[in-house]
Coordinates of C-alpha atoms and ligand atoms in Angstrom, one line a residue:
X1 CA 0.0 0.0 0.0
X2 CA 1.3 3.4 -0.2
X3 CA -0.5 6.7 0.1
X4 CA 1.0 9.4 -2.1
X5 CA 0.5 13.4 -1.5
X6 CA 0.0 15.3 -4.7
X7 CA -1.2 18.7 -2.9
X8 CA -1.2 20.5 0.5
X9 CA -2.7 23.3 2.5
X10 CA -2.7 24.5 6.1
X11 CA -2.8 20.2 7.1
X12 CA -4.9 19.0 4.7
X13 CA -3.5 17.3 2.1
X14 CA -4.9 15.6 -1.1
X15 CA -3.8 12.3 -1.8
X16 CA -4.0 9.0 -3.6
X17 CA -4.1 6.0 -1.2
X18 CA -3.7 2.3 -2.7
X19 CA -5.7 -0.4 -2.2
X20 CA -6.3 -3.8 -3.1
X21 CA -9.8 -2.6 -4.0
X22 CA -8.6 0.3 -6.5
X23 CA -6.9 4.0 -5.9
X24 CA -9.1 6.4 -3.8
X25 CA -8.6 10.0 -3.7
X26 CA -8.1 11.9 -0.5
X27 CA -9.6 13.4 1.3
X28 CA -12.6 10.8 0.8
X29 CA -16.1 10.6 2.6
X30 CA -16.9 7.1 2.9
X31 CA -21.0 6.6 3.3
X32 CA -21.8 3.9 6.2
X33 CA -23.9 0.9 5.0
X34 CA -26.3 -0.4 7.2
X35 CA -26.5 -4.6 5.8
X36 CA -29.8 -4.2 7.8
X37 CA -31.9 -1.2 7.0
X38 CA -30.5 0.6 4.2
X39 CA -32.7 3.7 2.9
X40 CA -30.2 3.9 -0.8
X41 CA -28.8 0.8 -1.9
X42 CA -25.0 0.8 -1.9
X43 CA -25.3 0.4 -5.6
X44 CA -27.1 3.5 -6.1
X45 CA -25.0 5.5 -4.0
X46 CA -21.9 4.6 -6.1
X47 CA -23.1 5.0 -9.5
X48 CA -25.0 8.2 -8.2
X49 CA -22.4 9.7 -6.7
X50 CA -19.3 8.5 -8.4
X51 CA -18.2 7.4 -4.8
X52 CA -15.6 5.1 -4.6
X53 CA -15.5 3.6 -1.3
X54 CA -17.8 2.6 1.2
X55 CA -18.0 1.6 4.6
X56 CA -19.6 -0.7 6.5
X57 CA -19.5 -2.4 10.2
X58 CA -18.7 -6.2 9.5
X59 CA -19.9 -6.7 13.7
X60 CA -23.1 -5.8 12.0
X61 CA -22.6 -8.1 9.2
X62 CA -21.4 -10.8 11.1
X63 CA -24.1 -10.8 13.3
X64 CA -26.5 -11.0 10.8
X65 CA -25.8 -12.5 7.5
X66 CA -22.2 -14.5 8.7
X67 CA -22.0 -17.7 6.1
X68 CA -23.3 -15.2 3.2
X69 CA -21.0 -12.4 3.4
X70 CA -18.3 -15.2 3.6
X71 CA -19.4 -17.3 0.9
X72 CA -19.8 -13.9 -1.2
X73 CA -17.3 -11.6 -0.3
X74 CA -18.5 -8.3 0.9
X75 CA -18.2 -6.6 -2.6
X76 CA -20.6 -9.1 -4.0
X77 CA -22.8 -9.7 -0.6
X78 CA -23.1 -5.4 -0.9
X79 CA -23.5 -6.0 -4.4
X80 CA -20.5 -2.8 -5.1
X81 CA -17.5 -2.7 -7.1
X82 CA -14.6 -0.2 -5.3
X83 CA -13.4 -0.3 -2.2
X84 CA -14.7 -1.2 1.3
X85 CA -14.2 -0.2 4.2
X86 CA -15.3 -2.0 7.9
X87 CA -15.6 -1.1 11.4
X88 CA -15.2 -3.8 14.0
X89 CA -18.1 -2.8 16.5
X90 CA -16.3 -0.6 18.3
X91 CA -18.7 1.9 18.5
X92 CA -21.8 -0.9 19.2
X93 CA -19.5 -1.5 22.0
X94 CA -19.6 2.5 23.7
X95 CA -23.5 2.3 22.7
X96 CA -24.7 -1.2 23.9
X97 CA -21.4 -2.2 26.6
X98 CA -19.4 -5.0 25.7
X99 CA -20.4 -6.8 22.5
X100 CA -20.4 -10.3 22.2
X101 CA -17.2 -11.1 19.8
X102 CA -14.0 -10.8 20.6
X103 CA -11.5 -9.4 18.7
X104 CA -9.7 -12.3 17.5
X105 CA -13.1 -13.3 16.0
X106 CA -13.3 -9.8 14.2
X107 CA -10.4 -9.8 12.9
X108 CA -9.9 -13.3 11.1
X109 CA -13.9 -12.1 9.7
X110 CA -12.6 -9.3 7.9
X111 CA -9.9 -11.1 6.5
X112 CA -13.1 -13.7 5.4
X113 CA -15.3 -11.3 3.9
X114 CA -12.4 -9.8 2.3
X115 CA -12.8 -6.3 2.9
X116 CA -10.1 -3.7 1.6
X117 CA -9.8 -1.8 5.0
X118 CA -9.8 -3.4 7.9
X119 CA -10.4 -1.7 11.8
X120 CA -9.2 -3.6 14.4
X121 CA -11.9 -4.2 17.5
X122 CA -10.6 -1.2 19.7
X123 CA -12.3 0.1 23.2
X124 CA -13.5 3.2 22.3
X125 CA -13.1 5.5 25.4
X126 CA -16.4 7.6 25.0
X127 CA -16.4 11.4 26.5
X128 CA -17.8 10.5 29.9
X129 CA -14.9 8.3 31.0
X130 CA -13.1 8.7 33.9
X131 CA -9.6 9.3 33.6
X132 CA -8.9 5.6 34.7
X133 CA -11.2 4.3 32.3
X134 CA -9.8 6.0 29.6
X135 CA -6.3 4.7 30.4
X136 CA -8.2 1.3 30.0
X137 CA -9.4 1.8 26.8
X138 CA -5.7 3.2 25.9
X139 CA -4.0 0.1 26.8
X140 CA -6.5 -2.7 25.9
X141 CA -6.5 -0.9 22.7
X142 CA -2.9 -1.2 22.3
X143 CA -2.7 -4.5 23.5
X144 CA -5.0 -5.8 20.9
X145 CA -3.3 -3.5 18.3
X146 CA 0.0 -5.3 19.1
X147 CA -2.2 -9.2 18.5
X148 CA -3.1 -8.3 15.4
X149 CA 0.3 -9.0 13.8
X150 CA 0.0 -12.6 15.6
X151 CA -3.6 -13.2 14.1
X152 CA -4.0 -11.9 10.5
X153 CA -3.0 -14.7 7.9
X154 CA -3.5 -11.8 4.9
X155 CA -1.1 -9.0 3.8
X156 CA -3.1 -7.7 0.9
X157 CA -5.6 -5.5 3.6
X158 CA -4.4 -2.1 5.1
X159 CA -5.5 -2.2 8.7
X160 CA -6.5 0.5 10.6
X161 CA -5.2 1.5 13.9
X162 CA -7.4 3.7 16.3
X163 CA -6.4 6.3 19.2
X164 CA -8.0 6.5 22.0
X165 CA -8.1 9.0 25.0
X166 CA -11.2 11.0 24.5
X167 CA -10.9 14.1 26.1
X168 CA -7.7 13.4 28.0
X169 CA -5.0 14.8 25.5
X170 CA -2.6 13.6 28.0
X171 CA -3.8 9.8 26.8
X172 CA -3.9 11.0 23.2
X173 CA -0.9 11.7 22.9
X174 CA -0.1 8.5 24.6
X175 CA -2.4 6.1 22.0
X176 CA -0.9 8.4 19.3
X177 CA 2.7 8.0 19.9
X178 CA 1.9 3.8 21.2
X179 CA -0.3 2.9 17.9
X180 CA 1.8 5.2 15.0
X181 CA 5.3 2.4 15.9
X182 CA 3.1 -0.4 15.1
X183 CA 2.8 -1.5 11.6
X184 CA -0.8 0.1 10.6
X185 CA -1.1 1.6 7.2
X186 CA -4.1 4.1 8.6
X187 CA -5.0 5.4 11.9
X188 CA -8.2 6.8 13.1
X189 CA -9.2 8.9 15.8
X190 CA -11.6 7.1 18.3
X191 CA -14.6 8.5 20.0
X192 CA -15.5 12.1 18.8
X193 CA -19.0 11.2 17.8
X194 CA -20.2 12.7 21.0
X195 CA -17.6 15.9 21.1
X196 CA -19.3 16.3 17.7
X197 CA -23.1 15.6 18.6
X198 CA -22.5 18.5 21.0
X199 CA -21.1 20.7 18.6
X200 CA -17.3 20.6 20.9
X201 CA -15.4 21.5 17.9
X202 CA -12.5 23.3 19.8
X203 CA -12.1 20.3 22.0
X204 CA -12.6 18.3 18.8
X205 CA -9.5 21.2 17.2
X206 CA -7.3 19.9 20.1
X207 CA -7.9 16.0 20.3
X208 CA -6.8 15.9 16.1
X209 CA -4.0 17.8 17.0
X210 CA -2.5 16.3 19.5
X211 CA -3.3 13.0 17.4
X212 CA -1.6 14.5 14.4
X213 CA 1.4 15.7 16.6
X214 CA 2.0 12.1 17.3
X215 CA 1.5 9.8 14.5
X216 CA 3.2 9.3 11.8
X217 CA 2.7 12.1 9.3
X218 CA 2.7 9.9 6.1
X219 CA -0.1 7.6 7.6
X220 CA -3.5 8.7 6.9
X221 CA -5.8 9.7 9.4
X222 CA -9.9 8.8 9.3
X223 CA -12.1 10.5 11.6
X224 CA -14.9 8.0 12.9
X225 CA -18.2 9.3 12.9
X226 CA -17.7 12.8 11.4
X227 CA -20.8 12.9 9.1
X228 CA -21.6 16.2 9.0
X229 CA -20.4 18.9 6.0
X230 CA -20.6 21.7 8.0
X231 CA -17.1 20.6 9.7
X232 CA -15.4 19.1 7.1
X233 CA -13.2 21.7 6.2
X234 CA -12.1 22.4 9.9
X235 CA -11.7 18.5 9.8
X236 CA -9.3 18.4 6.6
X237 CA -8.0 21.3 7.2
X238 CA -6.6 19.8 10.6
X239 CA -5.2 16.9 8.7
X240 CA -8.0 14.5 8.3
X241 CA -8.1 12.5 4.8
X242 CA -11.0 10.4 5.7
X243 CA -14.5 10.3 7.0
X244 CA -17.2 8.0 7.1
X245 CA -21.1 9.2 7.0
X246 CA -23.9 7.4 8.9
X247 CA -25.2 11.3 9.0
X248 CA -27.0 11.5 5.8
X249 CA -29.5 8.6 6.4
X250 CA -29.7 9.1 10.2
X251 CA -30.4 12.7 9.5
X252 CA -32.8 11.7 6.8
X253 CA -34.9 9.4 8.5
X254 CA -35.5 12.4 11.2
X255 CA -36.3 14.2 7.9
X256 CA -33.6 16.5 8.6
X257 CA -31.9 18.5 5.8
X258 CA -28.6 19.2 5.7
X259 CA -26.4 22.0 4.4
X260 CA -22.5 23.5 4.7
X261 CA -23.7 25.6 7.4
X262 CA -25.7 23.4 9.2
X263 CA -28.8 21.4 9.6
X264 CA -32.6 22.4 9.0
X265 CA -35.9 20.3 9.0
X266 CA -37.9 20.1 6.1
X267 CA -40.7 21.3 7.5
X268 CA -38.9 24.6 8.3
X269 CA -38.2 24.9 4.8
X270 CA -39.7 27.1 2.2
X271 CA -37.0 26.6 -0.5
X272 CA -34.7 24.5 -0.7
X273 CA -31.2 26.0 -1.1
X274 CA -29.4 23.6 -3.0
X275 CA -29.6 22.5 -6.2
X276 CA -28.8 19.1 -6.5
X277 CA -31.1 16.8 -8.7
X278 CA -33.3 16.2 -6.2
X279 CA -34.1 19.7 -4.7
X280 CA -33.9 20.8 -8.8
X281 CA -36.7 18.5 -9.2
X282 CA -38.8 19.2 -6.1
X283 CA -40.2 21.8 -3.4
X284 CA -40.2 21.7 0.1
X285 CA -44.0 21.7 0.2
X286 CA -44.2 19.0 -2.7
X287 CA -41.6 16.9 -0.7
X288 CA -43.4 16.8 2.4
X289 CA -46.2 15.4 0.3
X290 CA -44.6 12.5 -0.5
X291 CA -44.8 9.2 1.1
X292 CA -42.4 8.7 4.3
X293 CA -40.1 6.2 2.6
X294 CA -39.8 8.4 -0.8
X295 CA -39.1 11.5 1.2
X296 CA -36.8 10.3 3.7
X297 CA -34.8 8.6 0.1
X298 CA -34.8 11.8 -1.3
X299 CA -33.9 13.6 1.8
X300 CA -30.8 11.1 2.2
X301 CA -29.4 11.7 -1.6
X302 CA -29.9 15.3 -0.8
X303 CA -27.4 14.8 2.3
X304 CA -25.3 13.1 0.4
X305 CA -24.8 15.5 -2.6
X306 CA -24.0 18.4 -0.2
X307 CA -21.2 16.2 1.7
X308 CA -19.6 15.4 -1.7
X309 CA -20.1 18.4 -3.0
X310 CA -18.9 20.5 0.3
X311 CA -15.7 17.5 0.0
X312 CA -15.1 18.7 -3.6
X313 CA -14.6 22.7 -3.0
X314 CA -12.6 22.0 -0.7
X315 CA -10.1 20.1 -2.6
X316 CA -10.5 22.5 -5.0
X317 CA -9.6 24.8 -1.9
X318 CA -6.4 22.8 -1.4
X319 CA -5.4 23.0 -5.1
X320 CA -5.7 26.7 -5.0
X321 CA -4.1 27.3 -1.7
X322 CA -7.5 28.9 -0.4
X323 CA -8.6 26.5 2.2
X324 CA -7.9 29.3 5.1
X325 CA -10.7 31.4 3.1
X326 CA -12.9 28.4 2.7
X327 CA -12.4 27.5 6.5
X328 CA -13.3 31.3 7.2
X329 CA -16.5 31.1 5.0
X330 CA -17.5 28.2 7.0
X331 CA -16.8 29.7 10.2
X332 CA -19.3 32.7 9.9
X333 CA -21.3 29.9 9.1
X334 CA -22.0 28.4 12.7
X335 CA -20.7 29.8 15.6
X336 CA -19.6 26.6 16.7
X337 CA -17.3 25.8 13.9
X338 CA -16.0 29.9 14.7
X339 CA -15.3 28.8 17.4
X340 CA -13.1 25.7 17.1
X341 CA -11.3 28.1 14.4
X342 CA -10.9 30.8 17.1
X343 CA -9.1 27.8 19.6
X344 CA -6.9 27.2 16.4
X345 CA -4.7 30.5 17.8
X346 CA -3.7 28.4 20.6
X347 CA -2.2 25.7 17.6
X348 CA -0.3 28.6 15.5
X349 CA 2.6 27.2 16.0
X350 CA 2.4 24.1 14.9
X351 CA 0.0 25.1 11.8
X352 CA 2.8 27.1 10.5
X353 CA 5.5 24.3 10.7
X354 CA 2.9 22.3 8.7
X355 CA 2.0 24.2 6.4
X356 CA 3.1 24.8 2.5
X357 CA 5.4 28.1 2.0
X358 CA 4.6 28.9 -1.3
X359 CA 1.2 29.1 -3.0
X360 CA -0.8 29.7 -6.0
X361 CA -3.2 32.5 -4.7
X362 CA -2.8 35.9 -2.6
X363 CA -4.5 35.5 0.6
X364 CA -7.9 37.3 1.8
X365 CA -7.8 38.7 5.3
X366 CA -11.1 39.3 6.8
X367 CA -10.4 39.5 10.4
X368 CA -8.3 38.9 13.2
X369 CA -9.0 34.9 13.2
X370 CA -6.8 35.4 10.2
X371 CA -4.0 36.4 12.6
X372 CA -3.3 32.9 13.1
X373 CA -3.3 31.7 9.8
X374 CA 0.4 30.6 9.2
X375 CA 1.5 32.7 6.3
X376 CA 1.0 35.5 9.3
X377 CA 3.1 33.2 12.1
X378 CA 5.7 32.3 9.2
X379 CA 6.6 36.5 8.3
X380 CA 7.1 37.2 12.6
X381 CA 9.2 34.0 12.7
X382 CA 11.4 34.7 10.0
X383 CA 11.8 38.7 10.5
X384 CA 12.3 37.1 14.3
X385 CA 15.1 34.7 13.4
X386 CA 16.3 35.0 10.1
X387 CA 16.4 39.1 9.4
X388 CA 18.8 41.2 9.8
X389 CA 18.5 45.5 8.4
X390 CA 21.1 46.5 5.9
X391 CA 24.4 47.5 7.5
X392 CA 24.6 51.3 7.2
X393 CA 21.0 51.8 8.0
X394 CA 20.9 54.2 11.1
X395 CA 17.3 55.4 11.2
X396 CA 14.2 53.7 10.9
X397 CA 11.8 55.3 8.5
X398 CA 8.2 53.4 9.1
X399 CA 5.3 54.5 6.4
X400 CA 1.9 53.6 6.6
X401 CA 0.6 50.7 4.0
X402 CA -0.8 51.4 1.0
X403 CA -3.7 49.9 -1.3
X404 CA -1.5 49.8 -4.0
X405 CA 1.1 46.7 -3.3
X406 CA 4.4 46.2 -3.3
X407 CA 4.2 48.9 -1.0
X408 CA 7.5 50.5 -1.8
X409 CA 6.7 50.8 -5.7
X410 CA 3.3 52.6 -4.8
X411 CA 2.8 56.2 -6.0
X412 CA 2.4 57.6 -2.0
X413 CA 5.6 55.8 -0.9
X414 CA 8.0 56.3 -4.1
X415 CA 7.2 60.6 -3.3
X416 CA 8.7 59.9 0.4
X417 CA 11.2 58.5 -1.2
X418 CA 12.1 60.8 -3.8
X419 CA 11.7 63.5 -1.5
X420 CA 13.7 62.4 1.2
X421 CA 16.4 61.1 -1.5
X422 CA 16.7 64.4 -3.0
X423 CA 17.8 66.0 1.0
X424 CA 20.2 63.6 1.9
X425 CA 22.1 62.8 -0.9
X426 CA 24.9 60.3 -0.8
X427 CA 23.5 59.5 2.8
X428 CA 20.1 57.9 2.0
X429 CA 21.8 54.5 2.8
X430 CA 21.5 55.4 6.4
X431 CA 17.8 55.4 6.3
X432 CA 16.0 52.3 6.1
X433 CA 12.7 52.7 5.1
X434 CA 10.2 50.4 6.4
X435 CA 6.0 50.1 5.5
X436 CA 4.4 48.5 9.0
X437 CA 1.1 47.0 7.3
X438 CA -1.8 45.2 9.0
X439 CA -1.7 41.8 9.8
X440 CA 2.2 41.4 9.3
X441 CA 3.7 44.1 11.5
X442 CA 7.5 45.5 9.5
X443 CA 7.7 45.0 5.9
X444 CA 11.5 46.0 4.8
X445 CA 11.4 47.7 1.5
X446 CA 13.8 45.1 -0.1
X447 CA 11.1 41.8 1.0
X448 CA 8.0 43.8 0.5
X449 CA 7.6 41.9 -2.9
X450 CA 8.6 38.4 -1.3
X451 CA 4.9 36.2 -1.0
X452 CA 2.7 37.1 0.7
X453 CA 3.3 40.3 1.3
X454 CA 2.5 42.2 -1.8
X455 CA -0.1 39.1 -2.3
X456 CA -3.3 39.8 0.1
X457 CA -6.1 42.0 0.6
X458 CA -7.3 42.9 3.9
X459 CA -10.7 44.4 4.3
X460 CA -10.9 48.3 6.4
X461 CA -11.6 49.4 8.9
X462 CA -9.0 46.8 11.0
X463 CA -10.1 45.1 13.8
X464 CA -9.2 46.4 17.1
X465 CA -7.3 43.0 17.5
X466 CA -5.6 42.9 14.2
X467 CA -4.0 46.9 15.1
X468 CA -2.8 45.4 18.7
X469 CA -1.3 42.4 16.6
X470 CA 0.3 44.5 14.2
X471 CA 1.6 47.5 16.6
X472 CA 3.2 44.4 18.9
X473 CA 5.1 43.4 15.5
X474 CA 6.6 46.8 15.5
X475 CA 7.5 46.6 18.8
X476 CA 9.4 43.7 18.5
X477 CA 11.1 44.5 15.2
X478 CA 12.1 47.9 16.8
X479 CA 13.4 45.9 20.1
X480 CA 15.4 43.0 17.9
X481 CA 17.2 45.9 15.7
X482 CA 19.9 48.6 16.1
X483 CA 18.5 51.4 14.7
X484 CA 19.7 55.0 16.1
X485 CA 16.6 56.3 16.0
X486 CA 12.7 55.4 14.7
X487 CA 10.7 58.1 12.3
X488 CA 7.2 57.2 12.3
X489 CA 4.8 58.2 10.4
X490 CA 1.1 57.5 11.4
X491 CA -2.7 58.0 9.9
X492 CA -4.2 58.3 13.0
X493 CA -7.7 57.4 11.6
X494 CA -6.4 54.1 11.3
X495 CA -4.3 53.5 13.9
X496 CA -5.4 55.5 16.6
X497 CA -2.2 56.4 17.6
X498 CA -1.3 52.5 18.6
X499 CA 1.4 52.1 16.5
X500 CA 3.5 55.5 18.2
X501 CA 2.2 54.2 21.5
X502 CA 4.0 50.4 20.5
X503 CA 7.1 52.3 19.2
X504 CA 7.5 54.8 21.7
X505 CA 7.7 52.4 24.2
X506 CA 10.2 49.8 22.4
X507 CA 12.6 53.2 21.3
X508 CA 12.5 54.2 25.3
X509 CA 13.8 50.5 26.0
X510 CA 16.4 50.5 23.3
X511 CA 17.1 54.3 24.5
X512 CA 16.6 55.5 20.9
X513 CA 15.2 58.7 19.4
X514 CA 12.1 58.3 18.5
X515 CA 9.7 61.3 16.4
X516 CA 6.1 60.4 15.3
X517 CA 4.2 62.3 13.1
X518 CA 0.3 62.0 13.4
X519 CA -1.6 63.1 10.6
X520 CA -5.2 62.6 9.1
X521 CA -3.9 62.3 5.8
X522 CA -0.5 60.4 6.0
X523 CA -0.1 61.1 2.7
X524 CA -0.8 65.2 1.8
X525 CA 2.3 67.8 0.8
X526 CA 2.4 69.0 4.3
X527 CA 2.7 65.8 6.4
X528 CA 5.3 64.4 4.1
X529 CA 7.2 67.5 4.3
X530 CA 7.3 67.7 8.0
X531 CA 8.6 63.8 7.6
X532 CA 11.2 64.9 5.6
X533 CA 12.7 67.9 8.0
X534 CA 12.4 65.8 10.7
X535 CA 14.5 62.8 8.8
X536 CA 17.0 65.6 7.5
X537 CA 17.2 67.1 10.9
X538 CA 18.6 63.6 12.5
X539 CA 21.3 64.3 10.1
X540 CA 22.8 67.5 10.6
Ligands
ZN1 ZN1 -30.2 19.3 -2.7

């Protein structure tokens, strides 16, 4: 088996995963077949939906149809072509206690049936668990994770490997780093149906990431029971290449309708917004008409045409380096999902170290939750650690941004330029001359055109947050330089005088001169000849 990665963003990735089945494409929403009540046939979901893999439980299976799905093979018993996926039980085992098969059992079945992805029978650990429970489920886990080398007869099936832990990151981590040195080709992360029934998607942001920290980053990672596309782009975008969906048909048969944003009931709906064959085809009002079985069908092909379609933009996302934008767009879709992107701050970090350095696309800032998107982390890292101002420069000259990018080729900041140039002669070396620009902090004039800093838009008036980001970033550039002294030059419409506040206060520290001009218009004759006396005046 091997899974190959043919595009990246933030930590989703898009790749093409191997198996004895057929290639799959990643990230990949696998639908969950019930062998026992089954609104849409398998069959119609895959030529419908040009769906390559599905998943079922084979605890489920093997409980009720055992010799036939033997004698068959699941492809055949399903009647499918493609790939298949099966659960162990796990989950019958947090719903219903122990369940009556043990894993041995499960896993010489799935070799039977001869599924294509395997799931060994883990404990899940459930949210409620106590903290000694969930070391339980931990280490039982492992323990039957480590017997499945002993058991399996077949090498032609990738196996999955769960983590455990629940809420405990502590434990994550633990099942993460325990499970990624055995030999498993996937690994999935255990027990967030409930974190996700209750709409916890900042603990959810923390429990993939601690995962992610600790597996093996080649491996891919499912998420069990994340059904819904209203979180699948937090999901992928947090390094998630797989999902299964028992949503769409759950959802349906409580004649629930769902879209990126969210969930509504039918009989809330006027219109549909969607339009998918089925909601092409139909109203609301014309739906509800319908016999239960027809409109709970319908209503279940709906759900599944918004999660493949939601899955689809955002690989298209991916592709085009836009997946922070998508995420966004999402975001100020449910506050819930805002939030979880909100808790991402806490993650920065380690989204930056993850994330592609290049890309195709400029980048649209909206708002402060931007701040922690990593092209943002990556420019006050490497002005941190890898920048250094040219040799001779003595005085800091900082301009305001401009609309018009790179900001040093711009009409307002080539006339401070020219002007200031044409008073000190041989001895415009010594000035440096800086643009400080909302949400990066310092742009020097000689990386002002490096990406992505003549690449973005950023939408006025900023956020209070994104100034106090932003005048911080001066501080520090101001306090991890030499300059002899700091020329500032503020609008104070936009800034409200935060950026002089932030460099008056690093230039008293550094015990350097330090002059700020506050203007209305940054950029009228008068202010930008008081700029240039005062520059000229620092070198008499
Ligand atoms: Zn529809």
């Amino acid at each position: 088996m091997s899974f190959e990665i043919r595009d990246r963003d933030l930590l989703a990735r898009i790749g093409r995963l191997e198996t004895k089945g057929g290639i799959i494409e990643t990230p990949l929403l696998l639908p969950v077949i019930n062998p026992v009540v089954q609104l849409i046939t398998p069959k119609t979901i895959q030529e419908t939906f040009d769906c390559r893999a599905l998943i079922t439980n084979a605890y489920i299976v093997k409980k009720h149809f055992e010799d036939e799905a033997v004698e068959k093979g699941i492809h055949d018993f399903l009647d499918v072509k493609g790939v298949i996926m099966t659960d162990s039980g796990a989950y019958q085992i947090l719903v219903y206690g122990n369940v009556e098969v043990a894993s041995e059992e499960i896993v010489r079945y799935q070799e039977e049936i001869n599924t294509d992805i395997a799931t060994i029978l883990d404990v899940p650990t459930g949210w409620i668990a106590s903290k000694q429970h969930a070391q339980h489920t931990v280490d039982e886990t492992l323990s039957r994770a480590k017997e499945l080398a002993k058991i399996k007869t077949r090498e032609d099936i990738i196996w999955v490997g769960p983590v455990q832990g629940g809420r405990y990151l502590d434990l994550v981590a633990q099942s993460a780093r325990e499970m990624g040195k055995l030999p498993f080709q996937i690994h999935a992360l255990g027990s967030p149906t409930s974190v996700m029934e209750q709409y916890l998607f900042d603990i959810l942001v923390d429990m993939i990431i601690t995962a992610k920290k600790n597996l093996p980053p080649e491996r891919p990672l499912h998420l069990f029971g994340a059904g819904h596309p209203f979180m699948f782009a937090l999901a992928v975008a947090l390094g998630c290449d797989l999902f299964d969906s028992a949503a769409y048909a759950i959802y349906a048969r409580e004649e629930r309708y769902m879209t990126e944003y969210g969930t509504t009931r039918l009989n809330e709906l006027k219109y549909f917004p969607c339009s998918c064959p089925v909601c092409n085809k139909n109203d609301p009002q014309s739906m509800r008409a319908l016999p239960k079985v027809e409109r709970q069908k319908m209503l279940a092909q709906h759900n599944l045409h918004v999660s493949f379609s939601e899955l689809r933009r955002i690989k298209q996302a991916i592709i085009k380096g836009r997946l922070w934008e998508h995420l966004e767009l999402r975001a100020h879709g449910h506050p819930a999902i805002l939030q979880a992107l909100k808790n991402l701050k806490k993650h920065r970090e380690y989204l930056e170290t993850q994330s592609p350095v290049t890309k195709s696309s400029g980048l649209f800032f909206f708002s402060s939750i931007g701040l922690s998107r990593p092209e943002v982390v990556r420019h006050r890292e490497r002005l941190f650690k890898r920048y250094s101002p040219p040799k001779e420069a003595k005085t800091l000259v900082l301009l305001p941004q401009t609309q018009m990018k790179p900001f040093h080729k711009s009409r307002e900041h080539r006339r401070a330029l020219k002007a200031i140039q044409q008073r000190l002669g041989d001895k415009i070396g010594e000035v440096h001359i800086c643009t400080y620009a909302a949400p990066f902090g310092v742009a020097p004039q000689e990386l002002d055109e490096v990406y992505p800093l003549s690449q973005y838009e950023i939408a006025t008036p900023f956020d209070a947050e994104t100034i106090g980001y932003t005048a911080k970033q001066v501080s520090n550039y101001i306090e991890n330089t030499n300059y002899m002294g700091v020329v500032l030059l503020e609008g104070f419409e936009t800034w409200k005088g935060k950026i002089a506040k932030a460099c008056k206060k690093a230039c008293e520290k550094k015990k350097v001169y330090f002059k700020a001009l506050y203007v209305e218009n940054p950029w009228n004759k008068n202010a930008l000849d008081d700029l240039v006396m005062i520059v000229q005046k620092l070198f008499l």
